[in-house]
PDB file of C-alpha atoms in Angstrom:
ATOM      1  CA  MET M   1      28.520  44.905  93.321  1.00 44.00           C
ATOM      2  CA  THR M   2      29.445  46.852  95.748  1.00 53.00           C
ATOM      3  CA  SER M   3      29.773  50.723  94.840  1.00 64.00           C
ATOM      4  CA  ILE M   4      32.074  53.813  95.524  1.00 65.00           C
ATOM      5  CA  ASN M   5      30.099  54.427  98.537  1.00 77.00           C
ATOM      6  CA  GLU M   6      30.172  51.099 100.006  1.00 76.00           C
ATOM      7  CA  LYS M   7      33.950  50.660  99.551  1.00 80.00           C
ATOM      8  CA  LEU M   8      34.687  53.912 101.015  1.00 88.00           C
ATOM      9  CA  PHE M   9      33.105  52.984 104.025  1.00 89.00           C
ATOM     10  CA  TYR M  10      34.678  50.019 104.257  1.00 90.00           C
ATOM     11  CA  LYS M  11      37.816  51.992 103.951  1.00 90.00           C
ATOM     12  CA  PHE M  12      36.812  54.090 107.110  1.00 92.00           C
ATOM     13  CA  ILE M  13      36.291  51.337 109.233  1.00 94.00           C
ATOM     14  CA  LEU M  14      39.875  50.087 108.027  1.00 94.00           C
ATOM     15  CA  SER M  15      41.397  52.599 109.077  1.00 95.00           C
ATOM     16  CA  ILE M  16      39.521  53.742 112.025  1.00 95.00           C
ATOM     17  CA  SER M  17      40.662  50.422 113.224  1.00 96.00           C
ATOM     18  CA  PHE M  18      44.910  51.333 111.859  1.00 96.00           C
ATOM     19  CA  VAL M  19      44.427  54.314 113.720  1.00 96.00           C
ATOM     20  CA  ALA M  20      42.957  52.282 117.229  1.00 95.00           C
ATOM     21  CA  LEU M  21      45.774  49.903 117.163  1.00 96.00           C
ATOM     22  CA  ILE M  22      48.546  51.859 115.902  1.00 96.00           C
ATOM     23  CA  SER M  23      47.212  54.569 118.903  1.00 95.00           C
ATOM     24  CA  ALA M  24      47.152  51.805 121.527  1.00 94.00           C
ATOM     25  CA  TYR M  25      50.814  50.744 120.329  1.00 95.00           C
ATOM     26  CA  TYR M  26      51.674  54.136 120.279  1.00 95.00           C
ATOM     27  CA  ILE M  27      50.625  54.948 124.158  1.00 94.00           C
ATOM     28  CA  GLU M  28      51.917  51.195 125.171  1.00 93.00           C
ATOM     29  CA  HIS M  29      55.413  51.387 123.633  1.00 93.00           C
ATOM     30  CA  ILE M  30      56.409  55.069 123.113  1.00 94.00           C
ATOM     31  CA  LEU M  31      54.681  57.071 126.141  1.00 93.00           C
ATOM     32  CA  ASP M  32      54.920  53.909 128.298  1.00 91.00           C
ATOM     33  CA  HIS M  33      51.023  53.198 129.703  1.00 90.00           C
ATOM     34  CA  ALA M  34      50.966  49.773 129.780  1.00 89.00           C
ATOM     35  CA  PRO M  35      47.532  48.434 129.064  1.00 91.00           C
ATOM     36  CA  CYS M  36      45.190  46.002 131.246  1.00 90.00           C
ATOM     37  CA  ASN M  37      43.728  42.572 130.228  1.00 89.00           C
ATOM     38  CA  LEU M  38      40.297  44.315 128.869  1.00 91.00           C
ATOM     39  CA  CYS M  39      42.596  47.322 126.952  1.00 92.00           C
ATOM     40  CA  LEU M  40      44.551  44.254 125.388  1.00 91.00           C
ATOM     41  CA  LEU M  41      40.842  42.501 124.658  1.00 92.00           C
ATOM     42  CA  GLU M  42      39.575  45.289 123.192  1.00 94.00           C
ATOM     43  CA  ARG M  43      42.816  45.695 120.145  1.00 94.00           C
ATOM     44  CA  TYR M  44      41.609  41.919 118.933  1.00 94.00           C
ATOM     45  CA  ILE M  45      38.289  44.060 118.229  1.00 94.00           C
ATOM     46  CA  TYR M  46      40.218  45.856 115.707  1.00 95.00           C
ATOM     47  CA  PHE M  47      42.014  43.280 114.231  1.00 96.00           C
ATOM     48  CA  PHE M  48      39.485  41.287 113.538  1.00 95.00           C
ATOM     49  CA  SER M  49      37.627  43.831 111.991  1.00 95.00           C
ATOM     50  CA  ILE M  50      40.741  44.688 109.890  1.00 96.00           C
ATOM     51  CA  ILE M  51      40.665  41.094 108.959  1.00 95.00           C
ATOM     52  CA  ILE M  52      37.269  40.917 107.986  1.00 93.00           C
ATOM     53  CA  ILE M  53      36.973  43.865 105.835  1.00 93.00           C
ATOM     54  CA  ILE M  54      40.461  43.053 104.031  1.00 93.00           C
ATOM     55  CA  ILE M  55      39.416  39.876 103.300  1.00 91.00           C
ATOM     56  CA  PHE M  56      35.697  41.588 101.600  1.00 89.00           C
ATOM     57  CA  LEU M  57      37.969  44.253  99.741  1.00 89.00           C
ATOM     58  CA  ILE M  58      39.891  41.345  97.934  1.00 90.00           C
ATOM     59  CA  ILE M  59      37.055  39.019  97.358  1.00 88.00           C
ATOM     60  CA  LYS M  60      34.329  41.861  96.428  1.00 81.00           C
ATOM     61  CA  ARG M  61      31.334  39.121  97.416  1.00 85.00           C
ATOM     62  CA  TYR M  62      29.535  38.631 100.671  1.00 86.00           C
ATOM     63  CA  GLU M  63      28.606  41.740 101.307  1.00 87.00           C
ATOM     64  CA  LYS M  64      25.793  41.459 103.250  1.00 89.00           C
ATOM     65  CA  ILE M  65      27.293  38.794 105.817  1.00 92.00           C
ATOM     66  CA  ILE M  66      30.258  40.932 106.076  1.00 91.00           C
ATOM     67  CA  LEU M  67      28.453  43.962 107.566  1.00 92.00           C
ATOM     68  CA  PHE M  68      26.673  41.354 109.735  1.00 94.00           C
ATOM     69  CA  THR M  69      29.629  40.519 110.999  1.00 95.00           C
ATOM     70  CA  LEU M  70      31.148  43.607 111.559  1.00 95.00           C
ATOM     71  CA  GLY M  71      28.115  44.699 113.206  1.00 95.00           C
ATOM     72  CA  ILE M  72      28.039  42.096 115.362  1.00 96.00           C
ATOM     73  CA  THR M  73      31.599  42.537 116.355  1.00 96.00           C
ATOM     74  CA  PHE M  74      31.117  46.339 116.904  1.00 97.00           C
ATOM     75  CA  VAL M  75      28.035  45.643 119.155  1.00 97.00           C
ATOM     76  CA  PHE M  76      30.268  43.324 121.284  1.00 97.00           C
ATOM     77  CA  SER M  77      33.340  46.600 121.409  1.00 96.00           C
ATOM     78  CA  THR M  78      30.679  48.529 122.503  1.00 97.00           C
ATOM     79  CA  LEU M  79      29.739  46.023 125.906  1.00 96.00           C
ATOM     80  CA  LEU M  80      33.119  45.131 126.261  1.00 96.00           C
ATOM     81  CA  SER M  81      34.380  48.491 126.138  1.00 96.00           C
ATOM     82  CA  PHE M  82      31.097  49.407 127.948  1.00 96.00           C
ATOM     83  CA  TYR M  83      32.090  46.992 130.865  1.00 95.00           C
ATOM     84  CA  HIS M  84      35.697  48.380 131.362  1.00 94.00           C
ATOM     85  CA  PHE M  85      34.040  51.611 131.745  1.00 95.00           C
ATOM     86  CA  GLY M  86      31.912  50.332 134.485  1.00 94.00           C
ATOM     87  CA  ILE M  87      35.496  48.949 135.689  1.00 93.00           C
ATOM     88  CA  GLU M  88      36.651  51.762 136.012  1.00 93.00           C
ATOM     89  CA  GLN M  89      33.567  54.059 136.936  1.00 92.00           C
ATOM     90  CA  GLY M  90      32.926  51.420 140.442  1.00 90.00           C
ATOM     91  CA  PHE M  91      30.035  50.574 138.503  1.00 92.00           C
ATOM     92  CA  PHE M  92      31.275  46.963 138.181  1.00 88.00           C
ATOM     93  CA  GLN M  93      33.875  44.459 139.881  1.00 89.00           C
ATOM     94  CA  GLU M  94      36.948  43.234 137.718  1.00 86.00           C
ATOM     95  CA  SER M  95      36.454  40.010 137.082  1.00 83.00           C
ATOM     96  CA  GLN M  96      39.075  36.683 136.754  1.00 81.00           C
ATOM     97  CA  VAL M  97      39.436  38.731 132.899  1.00 81.00           C
ATOM     98  CA  CYS M  98      41.739  41.168 134.756  1.00 80.00           C
ATOM     99  CA  LYS M  99      43.501  39.055 136.343  1.00 73.00           C
ATOM    100  CA  ILE M 100      44.824  36.427 133.671  1.00 72.00           C
ATOM    101  CA  ASP M 101      48.650  36.547 131.938  1.00 64.00           C
ATOM    102  CA  PHE M 102      47.016  37.272 128.398  1.00 55.00           C
ATOM    103  CA  LYS M 103      50.856  38.249 127.281  1.00 54.00           C
ATOM    104  CA  GLY M 104      51.704  35.046 127.006  1.00 54.00           C
ATOM    105  CA  LEU M 105      51.651  31.367 129.044  1.00 53.00           C
ATOM    106  CA  ALA M 106      54.029  30.143 130.885  1.00 53.00           C
ATOM    107  CA  LYS M 107      55.938  27.610 129.574  1.00 60.00           C
ATOM    108  CA  THR M 108      58.801  26.620 131.259  1.00 65.00           C
ATOM    109  CA  LYS M 109      59.544  27.376 135.292  1.00 62.00           C
ATOM    110  CA  GLU M 110      61.880  30.491 134.692  1.00 66.00           C
ATOM    111  CA  ASP M 111      58.526  31.561 132.390  1.00 59.00           C
ATOM    112  CA  ILE M 112      56.317  31.393 135.622  1.00 55.00           C
ATOM    113  CA  LEU M 113      58.881  32.918 137.795  1.00 54.00           C
ATOM    114  CA  LYS M 114      59.048  35.671 135.733  1.00 57.00           C
ATOM    115  CA  SER M 115      55.622  36.517 135.450  1.00 54.00           C
ATOM    116  CA  PHE M 116      55.577  36.779 139.048  1.00 49.00           C
ATOM    117  CA  GLU M 117      57.679  39.220 138.806  1.00 51.00           C
ATOM    118  CA  VAL M 118      55.978  41.381 136.187  1.00 53.00           C
ATOM    119  CA  GLN M 119      52.701  43.683 137.965  1.00 55.00           C
ATOM    120  CA  LYS M 120      49.495  43.548 136.578  1.00 69.00           C
ATOM    121  CA  ILE M 121      47.798  46.756 135.567  1.00 80.00           C
ATOM    122  CA  SER M 122      44.786  46.911 137.320  1.00 83.00           C
ATOM    123  CA  CYS M 123      41.557  47.181 134.726  1.00 86.00           C
ATOM    124  CA  LYS M 124      39.964  49.805 137.230  1.00 83.00           C
ATOM    125  CA  VAL M 125      43.070  52.199 136.702  1.00 82.00           C
ATOM    126  CA  VAL M 126      42.885  54.423 134.091  1.00 87.00           C
ATOM    127  CA  THR M 127      46.402  55.418 133.444  1.00 85.00           C
ATOM    128  CA  PHE M 128      45.794  57.591 129.653  1.00 87.00           C
ATOM    129  CA  ARG M 129      43.535  60.103 128.975  1.00 87.00           C
ATOM    130  CA  VAL M 130      42.274  61.685 126.182  1.00 90.00           C
ATOM    131  CA  LEU M 131      40.239  65.146 126.655  1.00 91.00           C
ATOM    132  CA  GLY M 132      39.608  63.818 130.265  1.00 90.00           C
ATOM    133  CA  LEU M 133      38.344  60.676 129.142  1.00 91.00           C
ATOM    134  CA  SER M 134      39.577  57.515 129.822  1.00 93.00           C
ATOM    135  CA  LEU M 135      40.685  55.036 126.241  1.00 94.00           C
ATOM    136  CA  ALA M 136      37.920  52.974 127.224  1.00 94.00           C
ATOM    137  CA  THR M 137      35.036  56.032 127.458  1.00 95.00           C
ATOM    138  CA  LEU M 138      36.711  56.647 124.065  1.00 96.00           C
ATOM    139  CA  ASN M 139      36.284  53.333 122.849  1.00 96.00           C
ATOM    140  CA  THR M 140      32.803  52.396 123.907  1.00 97.00           C
ATOM    141  CA  ILE M 141      31.150  55.951 121.961  1.00 96.00           C
ATOM    142  CA  LEU M 142      34.031  55.357 118.804  1.00 96.00           C
ATOM    143  CA  SER M 143      32.613  51.468 118.778  1.00 96.00           C
ATOM    144  CA  PHE M 144      28.924  52.334 119.801  1.00 97.00           C
ATOM    145  CA  ILE M 145      28.784  54.873 116.635  1.00 95.00           C
ATOM    146  CA  ILE M 146      30.143  52.328 114.244  1.00 95.00           C
ATOM    147  CA  SER M 147      27.462  49.276 115.156  1.00 96.00           C
ATOM    148  CA  ILE M 148      25.035  52.481 115.469  1.00 96.00           C
ATOM    149  CA  ILE M 149      25.958  52.764 111.763  1.00 93.00           C
ATOM    150  CA  ILE M 150      26.384  49.830 110.607  1.00 93.00           C
ATOM    151  CA  TYR M 151      22.956  48.813 112.187  1.00 94.00           C
ATOM    152  CA  PHE M 152      21.556  51.229 109.622  1.00 92.00           C
ATOM    153  CA  LYS M 153      23.647  50.205 106.963  1.00 90.00           C
ATOM    154  CA  LEU M 154      22.361  46.625 107.274  1.00 90.00           C
ATOM    155  CA  LYS M 155      18.320  48.004 107.710  1.00 91.00           C
ATOM    156  CA  ASN M 156      18.862  49.492 104.494  1.00 85.00           C
ATOM    157  CA  TYR M 157      20.406  47.239 102.482  1.00 80.00           C
ATOM    158  CA  GLY M 158      19.502  46.907  98.966  1.00 70.00           C
ATOM    159  CA  LYS M 159      16.963  49.488  98.977  1.00 75.00           C
ATOM    160  CA  ASN M 160      19.677  51.521  96.822  1.00 59.00           C
ATOM    161  CA  ARG M 161      20.774  48.630  94.821  1.00 54.00           C
TER     162      ARG M 161
END
């Protein structure tokens, strides 16, 4: 059974994930900054964490497995965001991931022709900054901090029960 502090922890991660997604969509659709493919992939991690946490809050079981899964999810987020940051800084070369069209697979010849008209955003181009930091940088920091917190929660799991 989870304590009130544990539920607050999960709700905190849930809130961070919602804020990250809402911010990303606000920046994309209201402020009109198109995301690159890595930005789009980084969003899936937050969607996944939201789903995992909601399932946990409903079924209230398998806490250690949920915590471990969240930990792996945010470690992956840290690595993906750091890779994106590295591309922005010129440490890494853009991969094929940056060139694939994730927004929709072409189903008709019109879709294929339309896809050539859409200008792809390079993963190394930073179109939006907060306090001078790119969103990939902020996501790297946030994901790393969450990963560390989850690591210590897993390490100490069961000691205060």
